[in-house]
Structure formats: structure tokens, C-alpha cells
XYZ file of C-alpha atoms in Angstrom:
576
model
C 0.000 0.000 0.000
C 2.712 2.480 1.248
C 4.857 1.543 -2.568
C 1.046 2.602 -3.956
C 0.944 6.044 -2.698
C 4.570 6.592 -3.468
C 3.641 5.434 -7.008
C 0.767 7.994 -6.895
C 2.560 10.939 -5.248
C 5.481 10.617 -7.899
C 3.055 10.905 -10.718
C 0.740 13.379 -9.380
C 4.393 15.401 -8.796
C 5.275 14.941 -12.380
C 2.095 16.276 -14.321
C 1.776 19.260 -11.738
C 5.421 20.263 -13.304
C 5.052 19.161 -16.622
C 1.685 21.808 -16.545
C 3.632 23.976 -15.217
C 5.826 23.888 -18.384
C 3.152 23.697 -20.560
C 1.411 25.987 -19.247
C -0.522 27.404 -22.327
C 0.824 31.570 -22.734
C -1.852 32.675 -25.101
C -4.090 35.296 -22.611
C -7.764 35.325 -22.359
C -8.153 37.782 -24.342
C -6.653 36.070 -27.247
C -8.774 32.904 -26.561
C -11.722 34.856 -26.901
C -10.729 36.442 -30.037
C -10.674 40.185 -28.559
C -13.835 40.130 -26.704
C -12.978 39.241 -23.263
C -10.737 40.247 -20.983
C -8.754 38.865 -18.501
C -9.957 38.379 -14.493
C -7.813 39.267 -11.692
C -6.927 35.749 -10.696
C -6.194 34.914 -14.656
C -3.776 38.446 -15.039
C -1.995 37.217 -11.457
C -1.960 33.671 -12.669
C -0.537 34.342 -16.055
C 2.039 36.298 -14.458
C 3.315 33.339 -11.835
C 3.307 31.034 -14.930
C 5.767 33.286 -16.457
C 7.981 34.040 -13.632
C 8.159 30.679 -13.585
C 9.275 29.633 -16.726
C 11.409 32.699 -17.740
C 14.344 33.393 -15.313
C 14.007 37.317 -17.034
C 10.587 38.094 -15.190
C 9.870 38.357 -11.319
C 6.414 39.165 -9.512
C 6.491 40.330 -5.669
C 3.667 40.975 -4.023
C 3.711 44.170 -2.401
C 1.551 45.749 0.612
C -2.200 45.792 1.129
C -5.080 47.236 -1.129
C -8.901 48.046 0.111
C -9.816 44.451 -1.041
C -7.654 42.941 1.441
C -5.581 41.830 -1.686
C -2.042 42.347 -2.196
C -0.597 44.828 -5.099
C 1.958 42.790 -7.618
C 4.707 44.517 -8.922
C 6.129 42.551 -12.394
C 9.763 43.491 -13.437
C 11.076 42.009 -16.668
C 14.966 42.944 -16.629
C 17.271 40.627 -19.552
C 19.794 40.478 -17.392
C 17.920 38.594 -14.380
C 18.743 41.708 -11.620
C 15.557 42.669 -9.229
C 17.532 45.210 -7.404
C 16.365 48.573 -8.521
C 19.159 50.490 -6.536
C 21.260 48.230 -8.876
C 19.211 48.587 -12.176
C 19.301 52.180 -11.943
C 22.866 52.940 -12.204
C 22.843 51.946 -15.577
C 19.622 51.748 -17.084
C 16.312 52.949 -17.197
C 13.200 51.884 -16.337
C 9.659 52.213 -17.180
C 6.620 51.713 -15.058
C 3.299 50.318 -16.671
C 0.221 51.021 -14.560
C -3.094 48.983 -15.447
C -6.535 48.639 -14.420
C -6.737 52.091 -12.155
C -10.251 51.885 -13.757
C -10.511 48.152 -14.238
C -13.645 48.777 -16.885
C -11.046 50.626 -19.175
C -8.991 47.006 -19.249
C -7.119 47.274 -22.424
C -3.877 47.907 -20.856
C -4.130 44.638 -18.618
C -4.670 42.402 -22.102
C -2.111 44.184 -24.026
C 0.637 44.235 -21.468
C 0.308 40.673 -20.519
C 1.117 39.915 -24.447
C 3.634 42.443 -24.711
C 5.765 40.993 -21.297
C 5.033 37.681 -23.303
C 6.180 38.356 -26.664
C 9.139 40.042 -25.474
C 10.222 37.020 -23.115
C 9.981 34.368 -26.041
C 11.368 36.006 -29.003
C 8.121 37.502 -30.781
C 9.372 41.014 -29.718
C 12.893 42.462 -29.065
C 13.980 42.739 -26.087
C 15.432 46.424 -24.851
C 19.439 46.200 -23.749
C 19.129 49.361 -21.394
C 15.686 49.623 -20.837
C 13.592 47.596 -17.762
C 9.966 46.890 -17.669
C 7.853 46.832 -15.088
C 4.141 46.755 -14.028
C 1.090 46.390 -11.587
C -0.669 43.992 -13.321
C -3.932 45.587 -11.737
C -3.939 48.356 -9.674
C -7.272 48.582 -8.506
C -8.255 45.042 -7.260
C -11.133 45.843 -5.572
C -13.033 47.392 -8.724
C -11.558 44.448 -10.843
C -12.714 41.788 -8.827
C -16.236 43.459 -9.468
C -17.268 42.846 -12.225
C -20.185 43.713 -14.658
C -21.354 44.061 -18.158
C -23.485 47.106 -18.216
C -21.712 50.390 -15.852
C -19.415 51.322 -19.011
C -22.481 52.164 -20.833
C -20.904 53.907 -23.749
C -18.440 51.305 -23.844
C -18.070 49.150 -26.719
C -16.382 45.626 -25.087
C -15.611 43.382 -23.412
C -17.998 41.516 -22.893
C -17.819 42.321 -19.326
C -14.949 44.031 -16.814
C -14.860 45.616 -13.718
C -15.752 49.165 -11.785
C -14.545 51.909 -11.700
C -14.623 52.830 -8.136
C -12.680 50.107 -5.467
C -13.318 48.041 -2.752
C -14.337 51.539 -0.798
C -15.838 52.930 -3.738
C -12.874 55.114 -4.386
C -11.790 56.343 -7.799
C -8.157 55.469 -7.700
C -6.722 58.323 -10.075
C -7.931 61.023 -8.020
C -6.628 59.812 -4.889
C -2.304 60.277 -5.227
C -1.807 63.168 -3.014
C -4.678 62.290 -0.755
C -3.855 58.524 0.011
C -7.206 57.921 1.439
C -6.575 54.360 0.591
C -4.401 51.417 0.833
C -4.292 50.634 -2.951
C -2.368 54.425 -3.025
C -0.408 53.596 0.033
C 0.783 50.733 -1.820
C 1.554 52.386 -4.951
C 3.573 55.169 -3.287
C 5.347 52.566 -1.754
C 6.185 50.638 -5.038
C 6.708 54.074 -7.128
C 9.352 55.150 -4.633
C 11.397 51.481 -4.766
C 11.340 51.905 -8.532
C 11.565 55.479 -9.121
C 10.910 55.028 -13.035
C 12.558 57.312 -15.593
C 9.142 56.727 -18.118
C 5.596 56.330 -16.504
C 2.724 55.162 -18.936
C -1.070 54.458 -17.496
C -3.374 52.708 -19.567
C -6.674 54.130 -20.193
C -10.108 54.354 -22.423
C -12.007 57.392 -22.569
C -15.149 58.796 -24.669
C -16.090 62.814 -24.598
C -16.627 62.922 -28.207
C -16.379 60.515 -31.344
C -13.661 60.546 -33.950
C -11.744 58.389 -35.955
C -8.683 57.379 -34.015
C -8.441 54.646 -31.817
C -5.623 55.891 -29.629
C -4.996 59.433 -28.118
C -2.078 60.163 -25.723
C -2.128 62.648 -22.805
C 1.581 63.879 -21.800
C 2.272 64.877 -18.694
C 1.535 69.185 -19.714
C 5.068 70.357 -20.962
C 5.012 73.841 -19.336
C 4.264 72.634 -15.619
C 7.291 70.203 -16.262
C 9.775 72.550 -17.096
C 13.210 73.251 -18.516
C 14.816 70.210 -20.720
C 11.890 67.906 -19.385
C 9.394 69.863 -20.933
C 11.323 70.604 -24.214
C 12.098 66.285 -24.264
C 8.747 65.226 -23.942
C 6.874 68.159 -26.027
C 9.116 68.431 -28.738
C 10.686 65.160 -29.330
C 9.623 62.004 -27.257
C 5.795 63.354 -28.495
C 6.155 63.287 -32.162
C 8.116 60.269 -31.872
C 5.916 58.175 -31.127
C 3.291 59.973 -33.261
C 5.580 58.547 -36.095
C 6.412 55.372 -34.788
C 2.706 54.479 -34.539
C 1.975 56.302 -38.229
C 4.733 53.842 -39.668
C 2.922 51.194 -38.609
C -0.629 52.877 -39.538
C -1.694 53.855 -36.047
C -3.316 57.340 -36.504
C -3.083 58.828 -32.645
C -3.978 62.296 -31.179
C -3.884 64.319 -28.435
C -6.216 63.374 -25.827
C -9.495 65.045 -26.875
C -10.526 67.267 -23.886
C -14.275 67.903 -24.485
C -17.582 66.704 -23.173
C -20.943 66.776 -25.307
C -19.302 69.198 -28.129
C -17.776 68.710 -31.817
C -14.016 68.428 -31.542
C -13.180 70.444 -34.203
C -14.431 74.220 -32.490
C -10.979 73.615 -31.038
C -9.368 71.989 -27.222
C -7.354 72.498 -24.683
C -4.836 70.145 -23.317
C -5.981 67.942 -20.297
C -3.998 69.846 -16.962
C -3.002 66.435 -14.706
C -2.551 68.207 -11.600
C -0.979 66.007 -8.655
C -4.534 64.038 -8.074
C -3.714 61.965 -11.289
C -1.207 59.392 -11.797
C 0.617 61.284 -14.612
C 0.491 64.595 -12.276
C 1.927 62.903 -9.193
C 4.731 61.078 -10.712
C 5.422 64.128 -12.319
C 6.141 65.869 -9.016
C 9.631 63.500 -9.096
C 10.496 64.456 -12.342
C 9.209 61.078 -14.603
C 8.144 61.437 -17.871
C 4.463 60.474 -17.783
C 1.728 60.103 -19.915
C -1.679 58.104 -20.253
C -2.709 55.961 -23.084
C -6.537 56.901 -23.849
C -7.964 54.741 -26.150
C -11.569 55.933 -27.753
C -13.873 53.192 -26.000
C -16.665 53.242 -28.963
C -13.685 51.607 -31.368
C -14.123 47.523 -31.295
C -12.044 46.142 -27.811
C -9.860 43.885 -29.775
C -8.572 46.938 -32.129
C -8.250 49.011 -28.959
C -6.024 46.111 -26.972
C -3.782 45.640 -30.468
C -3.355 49.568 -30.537
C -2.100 50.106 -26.823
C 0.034 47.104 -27.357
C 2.197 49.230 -30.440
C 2.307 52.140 -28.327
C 3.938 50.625 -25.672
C 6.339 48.702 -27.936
C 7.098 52.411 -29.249
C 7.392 54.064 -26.153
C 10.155 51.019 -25.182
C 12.169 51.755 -28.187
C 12.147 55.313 -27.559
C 12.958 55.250 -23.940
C 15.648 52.673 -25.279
C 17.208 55.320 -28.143
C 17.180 57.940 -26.125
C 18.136 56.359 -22.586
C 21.260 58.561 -21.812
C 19.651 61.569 -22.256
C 16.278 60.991 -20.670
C 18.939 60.238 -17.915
C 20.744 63.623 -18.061
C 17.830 65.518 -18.411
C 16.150 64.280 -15.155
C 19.145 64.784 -13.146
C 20.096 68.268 -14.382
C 16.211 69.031 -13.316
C 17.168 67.895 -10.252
C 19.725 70.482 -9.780
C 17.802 73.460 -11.525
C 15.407 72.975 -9.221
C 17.591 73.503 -6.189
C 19.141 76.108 -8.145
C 15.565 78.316 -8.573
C 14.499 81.371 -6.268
C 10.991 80.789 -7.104
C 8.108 78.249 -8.124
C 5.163 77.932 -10.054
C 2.392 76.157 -8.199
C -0.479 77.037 -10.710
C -1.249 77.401 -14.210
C -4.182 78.845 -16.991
C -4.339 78.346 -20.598
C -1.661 80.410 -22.531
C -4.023 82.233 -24.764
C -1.514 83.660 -26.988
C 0.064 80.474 -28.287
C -1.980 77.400 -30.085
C -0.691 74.446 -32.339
C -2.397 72.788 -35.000
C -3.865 69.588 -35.199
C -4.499 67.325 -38.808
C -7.572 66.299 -36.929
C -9.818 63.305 -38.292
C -13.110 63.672 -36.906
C -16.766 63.051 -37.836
C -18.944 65.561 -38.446
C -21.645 66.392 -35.965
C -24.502 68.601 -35.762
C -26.663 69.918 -33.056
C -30.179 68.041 -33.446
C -34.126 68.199 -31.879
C -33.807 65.144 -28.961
C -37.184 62.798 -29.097
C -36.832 62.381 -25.189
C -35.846 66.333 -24.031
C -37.367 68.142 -26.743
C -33.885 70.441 -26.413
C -30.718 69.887 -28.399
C -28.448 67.375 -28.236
C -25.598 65.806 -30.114
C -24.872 63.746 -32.987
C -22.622 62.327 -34.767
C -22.732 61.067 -38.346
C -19.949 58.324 -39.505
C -20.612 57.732 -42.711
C -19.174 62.021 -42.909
C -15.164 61.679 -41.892
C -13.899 64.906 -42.068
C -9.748 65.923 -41.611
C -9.577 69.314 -40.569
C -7.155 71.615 -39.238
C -8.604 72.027 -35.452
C -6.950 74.710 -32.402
C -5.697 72.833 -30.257
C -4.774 75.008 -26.942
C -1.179 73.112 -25.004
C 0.140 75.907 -23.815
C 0.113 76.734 -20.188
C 1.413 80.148 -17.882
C 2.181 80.350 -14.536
C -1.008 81.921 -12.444
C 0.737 81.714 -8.993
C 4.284 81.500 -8.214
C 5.708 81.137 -4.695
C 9.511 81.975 -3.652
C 10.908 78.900 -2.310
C 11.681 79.077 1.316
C 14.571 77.381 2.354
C 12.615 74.939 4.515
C 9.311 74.699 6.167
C 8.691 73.442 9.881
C 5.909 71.591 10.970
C 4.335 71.004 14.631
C 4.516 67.409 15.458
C 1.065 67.411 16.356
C -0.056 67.121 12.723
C 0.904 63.634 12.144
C -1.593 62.781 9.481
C 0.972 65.070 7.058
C 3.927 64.082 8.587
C 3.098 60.221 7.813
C 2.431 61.052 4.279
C 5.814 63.114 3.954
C 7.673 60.192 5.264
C 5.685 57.559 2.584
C 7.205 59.916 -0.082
C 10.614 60.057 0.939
C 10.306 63.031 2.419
C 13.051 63.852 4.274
C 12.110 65.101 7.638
C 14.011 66.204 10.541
C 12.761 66.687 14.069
C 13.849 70.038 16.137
C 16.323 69.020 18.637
C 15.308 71.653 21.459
C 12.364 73.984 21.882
C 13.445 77.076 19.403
C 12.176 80.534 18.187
C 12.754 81.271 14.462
C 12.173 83.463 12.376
C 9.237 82.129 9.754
C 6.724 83.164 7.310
C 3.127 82.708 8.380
C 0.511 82.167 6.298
C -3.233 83.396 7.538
C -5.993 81.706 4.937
C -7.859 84.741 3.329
C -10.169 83.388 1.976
C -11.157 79.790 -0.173
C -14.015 78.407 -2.230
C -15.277 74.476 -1.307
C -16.849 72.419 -3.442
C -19.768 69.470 -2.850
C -18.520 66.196 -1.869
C -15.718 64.889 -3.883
C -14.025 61.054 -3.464
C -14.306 61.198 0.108
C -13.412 65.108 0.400
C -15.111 68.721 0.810
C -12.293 70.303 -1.876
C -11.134 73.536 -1.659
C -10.150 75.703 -4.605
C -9.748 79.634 -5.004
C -7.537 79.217 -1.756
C -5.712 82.905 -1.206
C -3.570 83.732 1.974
C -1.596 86.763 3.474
C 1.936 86.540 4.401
C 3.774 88.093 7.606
C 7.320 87.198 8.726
C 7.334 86.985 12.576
C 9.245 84.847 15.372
C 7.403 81.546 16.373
C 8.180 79.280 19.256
C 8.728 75.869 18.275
C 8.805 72.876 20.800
C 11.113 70.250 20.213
C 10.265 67.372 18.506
C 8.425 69.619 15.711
C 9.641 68.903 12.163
C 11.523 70.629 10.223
C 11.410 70.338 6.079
C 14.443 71.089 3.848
C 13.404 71.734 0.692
C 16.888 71.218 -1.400
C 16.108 67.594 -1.964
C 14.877 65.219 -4.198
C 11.163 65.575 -3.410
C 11.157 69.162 -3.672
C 8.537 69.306 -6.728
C 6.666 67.085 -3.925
C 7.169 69.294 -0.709
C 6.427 72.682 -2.458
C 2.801 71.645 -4.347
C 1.714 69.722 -1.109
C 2.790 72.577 1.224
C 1.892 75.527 -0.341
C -2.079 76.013 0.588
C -2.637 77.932 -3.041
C -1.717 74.900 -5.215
C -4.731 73.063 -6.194
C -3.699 69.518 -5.044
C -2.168 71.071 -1.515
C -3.172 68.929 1.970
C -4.896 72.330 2.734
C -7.165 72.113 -0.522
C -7.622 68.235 0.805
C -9.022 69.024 4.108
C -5.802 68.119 5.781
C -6.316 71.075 7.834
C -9.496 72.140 7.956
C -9.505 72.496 11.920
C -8.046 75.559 11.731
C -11.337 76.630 9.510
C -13.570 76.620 12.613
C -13.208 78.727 15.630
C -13.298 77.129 18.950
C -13.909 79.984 21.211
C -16.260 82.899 20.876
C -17.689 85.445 22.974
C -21.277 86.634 24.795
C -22.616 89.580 23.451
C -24.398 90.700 26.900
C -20.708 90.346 28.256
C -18.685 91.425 24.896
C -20.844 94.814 24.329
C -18.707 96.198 27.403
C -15.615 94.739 26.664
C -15.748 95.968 22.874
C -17.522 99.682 24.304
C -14.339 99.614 26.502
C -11.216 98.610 23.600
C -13.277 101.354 20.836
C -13.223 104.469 23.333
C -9.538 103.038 23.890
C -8.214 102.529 20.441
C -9.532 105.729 18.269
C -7.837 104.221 15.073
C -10.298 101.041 15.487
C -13.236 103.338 16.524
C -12.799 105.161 13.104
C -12.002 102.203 11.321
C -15.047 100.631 12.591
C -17.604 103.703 11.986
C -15.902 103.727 8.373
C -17.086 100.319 7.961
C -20.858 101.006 9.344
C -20.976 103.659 7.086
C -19.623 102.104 4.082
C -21.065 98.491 4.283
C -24.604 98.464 4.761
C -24.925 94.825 5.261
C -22.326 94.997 8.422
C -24.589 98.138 9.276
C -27.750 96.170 9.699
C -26.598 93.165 11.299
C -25.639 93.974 15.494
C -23.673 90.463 15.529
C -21.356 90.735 12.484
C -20.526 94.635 14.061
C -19.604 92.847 17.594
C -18.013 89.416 15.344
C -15.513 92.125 13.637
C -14.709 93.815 16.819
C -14.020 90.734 18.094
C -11.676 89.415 15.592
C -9.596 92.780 16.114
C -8.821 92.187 20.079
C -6.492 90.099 21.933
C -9.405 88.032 22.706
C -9.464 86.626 19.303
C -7.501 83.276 18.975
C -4.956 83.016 16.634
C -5.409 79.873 15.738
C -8.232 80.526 13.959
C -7.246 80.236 9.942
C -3.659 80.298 10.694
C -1.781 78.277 8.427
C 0.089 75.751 10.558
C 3.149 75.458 8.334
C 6.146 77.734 8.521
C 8.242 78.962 5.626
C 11.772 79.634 6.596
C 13.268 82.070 4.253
């Protein structure tokens, strides 16, 4: 009996491996002839069963998402080195990010081929150039699926959500972190530190011919030989790469319910977005956006060739896409000042061949108002505006550090995920600062999670504050300074002030009696003749403040000693 099992066992042993080795490469996507797309546990799967065969590939699993799930990270390096402190000395690497919106899945199929094709021979493999990937980013949302939430969508036959496990949308959560899926992220961005960031998307705000459109990280916000790399040559580079192989692609088309050709503006990926945030550490970024009305299988094929192109251009052009991010590095330290905000650049437009359909305003049958439509059987090329230049609309000196009461720890935690370099006070000190007092801000209705502010305006005074020790102190002539400055600085739009982070300072915790204050604020105007003036200037001038008694005692409140000062005071500290 006990010769019996062995029998068994060995056999059982022997077709587990020999499935193993057989394991059968072509995806799910390709077994259903373009209309399906891969599950989570099929991507993950497919993925193992490569690592295992192919000594080039390796998949970690790295820290905790909303769906209790891990996050894999895939790396795909010819020479069989996994130690990105290593890889980086002498080559780059790019970072592929899929299924951030699991419904918009064409990324997942077409990188699991492409990883494939370029392990066994199909596609060439790069010399200086290493892959990697999250195989799905949002698990929660993929492991959800459905058929009928995409509704404009046309395939696969079913995907997943858009939101995740908590009902977050993932790409508006990077400077935020409200979840673990960005926790995770920030942790695997920050051991790879790419040189090239792509994230694969599908999008529909109007119809037109092309398949694929391609949103760069904008050009201006990136700045000196960055911004003139990936505007005026890694840009049209691929353009031509993907027209010599008779892939029409455009900029991403930035309207909603309106005929492209009236003209666009580029898409502004502030720090919220994927392409924004990686941004802030000086990667080259952009999103794939295929057009999701197109057929799935065409859609797959085409972000498959653009990532082949973008491989062979981060390949050609390796040593300089490394020079250029270093000496940004060190005009960056280098600069007095900073621009945290931008507008549209009026004055300056470029041209677009565009191929679009022609559409007309027509009578709806349901509304009875007008509404859009779009008639194929009329392609039209045109020459259409196309608005991708941006100007500065705030810009901030950069202070030589900023300090930071330890009591805010929610910040300080974030800081510290982003390799932030922080350092704590070593005694209780007074220094010299400038304080910010918020002005004034708009807030918008609820947003992922959030009460966003916007409009955000300060004012500035340079006084001495007492600092315990223990409170941290922020240099800002390092690495993460793109990082420090736009999370800092309570006017940019993707600051922690603008997220809330500090919206106890927005409510005042002590007040005042009128039957007790009318005495008090009788006794400081008959004391203080500039406020008395001031004050009957104010009556006289403002009749709203004239006919309301509490706003009139309010104001003469907020002008005494009485008034706390933590009320809308900025708790971080420029040091000049």
C-alpha cells in the first residue's frame, strides 16, 4: 500500500510540473478572439506562470489594497537583476500602470502579451531599458465585475468598476492617500523610481476616428529640458512610430458633449492623477486613452504598439532621458521661485491634422432640447486649435525649509511615505518664519471622500514663532522638492490644505457673549480711536455689516487680543 501512494505521489508530482511547463501563454483575451478580458486571478496567474518559466521576469507581491488583496509589482529585466538600486545605475526603467479603472482594461490584455512576446522572441527585447508593471492596480473594482456600468463602452464583454473596494476612484486619490491601494503604490513608485511612466486608459467625450490618443504629462508645468524632451521630441516620436505602422493617434481630446473640431485644450493632470503625481519627481508620464466606442480587440492591439514604441524610444534615447532628469534635479535647487499654478496660454496654439466626424446639433425625441450627434458615414480631416500651452497663475519663492508642529501627524506620515526627508527640532526654538493666515477659499460638494477647496488665497507676515522640540523641520533642497512645495503651499490646487488636511483651523473654537462682549468691545473702541474710526468707516460704508448687530460685535471681536490666533492660521512655517 505504502509503494502505492509513493507510485501515486510521484506521478501526481510529475504532471503538476510538466503543466507547469506547458502551461498554455496565449491570454484570455486572445482565446476569446478580442472580446474578453482577462480576471484578476487569470492576469496574477498568467504572471506566476511566467515568472516561472522565464528566469528574465519576477512578480512580488507588495503591501495591502482596500480588497484585502495584495498589489503585484512585475519586473522584466534581460539580465535577471531585481535590485532597482542596482538597475538604476545603468539603465532605465519604465513603469506600466493597469486597471486604475478596471472597466477601461485594455492595458491589462495588451501588457500581458507584450511581457510575453518580449520574453519568447516575438518582440525584441530592450538592452538598457527595464519593464515593469502592476498587473492591476485597482483590485477591488476588478474583482467586481459587470457588463453594463461602461455604458458607452463598446467591449468586453464584461470588466470591472470603476470605483474600489471603498468605492474610491483610484486616479484622483495620489496626493490624498485615502486608501491602501495608493499607500501601496507610493510605496512601489518610490522602490522603482521610473525614468518613463505610462497608465493605460479608455475614454469617450466625443467621437472621432482614431483609436488611440495620448495625454503627456503638460510640458510647461514640467519645465526646462523635461518639458522641451517630452513636447518636442519624445511626443512626435511616437506619433511617427505608430503612423509607420498605420496607427493614426492624437492628443487626448478634452471635451464633453461638443464637436471636436471648435478647437481643445490640453488635459492639466494636476498632482490628483497618476501622470500629475509622478510628475512631481520628475518622470516622464503620460496616459494611453484609447476611444472606447472603437471595437475592444482593435483598442487592446493599438495600446500594445504604443507601448512597444514608447520602449524603443525610452531605449534610443536612454542617456539623455537620464541627463535631463538629473540636471532638473539640480535646476530645481538652483531656482528662487516656483510655479504652483497654471491657466491656458491664450496667446500660443498648435495645430492639429484632426480626423473627426462631423456632428450637428439636433431636436432630442426624449428632451425636446438639443443634443448631439454624430454622423460616420461624414469623416472629415480638418485643421482644429488645439490650446497646449500653459502660464504660470501663482508663483511662490521657495523658502529654504518649512517646519511643521509634530502634532499634525496625518501630514507628517504622508511626507515620510514619499521620501520626504524630515528632521525633528532638537530643542524647543524661536525662528524666524513666514506665516501664512488663509484669506479666503471656495469648497466644493462632496468629492471622493473630500469637501475640496479651490480659489484658496492667503496673506503673508514674517514673525518669530516658538517651536517645541520634537516639531519637524522640512528642507526643501532635496529630491522631493517638486513634492514638498505643491503639497505645502495652501494655493496649489492639489495642496493637503485644498484636501481638508487642515481644515480644523477653519472653525473657531472659542467665541464670545454679546451681553458680556458689548462692554468689553464699548471699553477697547473708546480706547483705540484708530479702530473706533475704522469701525464707523465700515458702518458707514457696508450696509450689510450696518444692519446686522452680531457681524458689528463678530468684527470687533476678531480685532482684540481676545481673538484666537489659531483661527485660519496656516500651521506650516516657511523659513526664508
Amino acid at each position: 500500500m505504502r509503494k502505492v501512494l509513493c507510485i501515486l505521489v510521484l506521478v501526481f508530482s510529475c504532471n503538476t510540473d510538466k503543466d507547469k511547463t506547458n502551461y498554455d501563454f496565449e491570454t484570455h483575451f486572445e482565446k476569446s478572439d478580442g472580446t474578453e478580458t482577462a480576471t484578476y486571478y487569470q492576469t496574477i496567474e498568467f504572471y506566476n506562470a511566467l515568472a516561472e518559466k522565464y528566469p528574465k521576469i519576477k512578480i512580488d507581491s507588495i503591501g495591502e489594497t482596500d480588497s484585502g488583496k495584495p498589489l503585484h509589482l512585475v519586473t522584466l529585466n534581460p539580465d535577471k537583476e531585481f535590485n532597482f538600486k542596482s538597475i538604476r545605475k545603468d539603465k532605465r526603467i519604465i513603469m506600466i500602470n493597469n486597471g486604475i479603472h478596471p472597466g477601461e482594461s485594455d492595458g491589462i490584455d495588451a501588457t500581458m502579451m507584450l511581457f510575453r512576446d518580449l520574453l519568447n522572441g516575438k518582440v525584441k527585447l530592450p538592452k538598457h531599458t527595464v519593464l515593469t508593471t502592476i498587473p492591476i492596480y485597482n483590485v477591488g473594482g476588478s474583482l467586481n465585475r459587470n457588463s453594463t456600468t461602461r455604458t458607452n463602452q463598446n467591449g468586453p464583454k464584461d470588466y470591472g468598476f470603476r470605483g474600489n473596494a471603498r468605492n474610491y476612484d483610484l486616479n484622483r486619490d495620489f496626493i490624498k492617500c485615502d486608501t491602501k491601494n495608493t499607500r501601496t503604490f507610493t510605496k512601489i513608485f518610490h522602490l522603482v523610481l521610473p525614468d518613463v511612466f505610462i497608465d493605460n486608459h479608455v475614454s469617450n467625450g466625443a467621437d472621432y476616428q482614431y483609436t488611440l490618443t495620448h495625454l503627456f504629462t503638460q510640458h510647461n508645468k514640467l519645465g526646462g529640458d523635461l518639458a522641451d524632451y517630452i513636447h518636442n521630441k519624445m511626443m512626435p516620436k511616437l506619433e511617427q512610430k505608430l503612423a509607420d505602422k498605420t496607427w493614426d493617434i492624437t492628443p487626448y481630446v478634452n471635451v464633453f458633449n461638443q464637436v471636436p473640431e471648435k478647437g481643445f485644450s490640453q488635459f492639466m493632470d494636476s498632482p490628483r492623477y497618476s501622470t500629475g503625481y509622478t510628475t512631481l519627481f520628475n518622470t516622464l508620464g503620460m496616459m494611453v486613452e484609447t476611444h472606447m466606442l472603437k471595437p475592444y480587440k482593435q483598442r487592446v492591439e493599438g495600446t500594445y504598439e504604443l507601448m512597444k514604441s514608447m520602449i524603443e524610444i525610452t531605449e534610443d534615447d536612454g542617456e539623455d532621458i537620464s541627463r535631463i532628469r538629473k540636471n532638473m534635479i539640480t535646476k530645481l535647487y538652483e531656482s528662487k521661485t516656483y510655479n504652483i499654478d497654471w491657466v491656458i496660454d491664450t496667446s500660443k496654439t498648435s495645430t492639429l491634422n484632426f480626423k473627426g466626424f462631423e456632428g450637428e446639433m439636433i431636436s432630442s425625441t426624449i428632451t425636446e432640447a438639443k443634443r448631439l450627434k454624430y454622423d460616420k458615414a461624414k469623416p472629415f480631416t480638418k485643421e482644429v486649435s488645439y490650446q497646449n500651452y500653459f502660464k504660470p497663475s501663482i508663483e511662490v519663492d521657495i523658502p529654504k525649509a518649512y517646519i511643521i508642529p509634530k502634532g499634525w501627524h496625518n501630514v507628517i506620515s504622508l511626507l515620510e511615505l514619499n521620501n520626504v526627508i524630515i528632521q525633528p527640532l532638537e530643542e524647543d526654538s524661536i525662528v524666524n518664519v513666514e506665516s501664512y493666515k488663509i484669506e479666503d477659499y471656495k469648497t466644493r460638494q462632496a468629492y471622493e471622500g473630500h469637501y475640496k477647496h479651490y480659489n484658496t488665497t492667503i496673506t503673508a507676515i514674517k514673525i518669530p514663532v516658538s517651536f517645541q522640540k520634537g516639531d519637524f523641520i522640512i528642507y526643501t533642497k532635496q529630491p522631493s522638492i517638486r513634492y514638498i512645495i505643491e503639497t505645502l503651499e495652501p494655493q496649489a490646487p492639489d495642496s493637503f490644505f485644498n484636501w481638508n488636511f487642515f481644515d480644523t483651523i477653519l472653525q473657531q473654537k472659542e467665541g464670545f457673549s454679546p451681553y458680556v462682549w458689548e462692554d468689553l468691545a464699548e471699553e477697547l473702541l473708546n480706547t483705540d480711536k484708530a479702530l473706533k474710526l475704522k469701525f464707523e468707516t465700515k458702518k458707514q460704508t457696508d450696509k450689510a455689516f450696518r444692519d446686522n448687530w452680531y457681524s458689528q460685535l463678530d468684527w470687533l471681536h476678531k480685532q482684540s487680543k481676545y481673538y484666537e490666533k489659531a483661527h485660519l492660521q496656516y500651521p506650516v512655517y516657511r523659513v526664508l
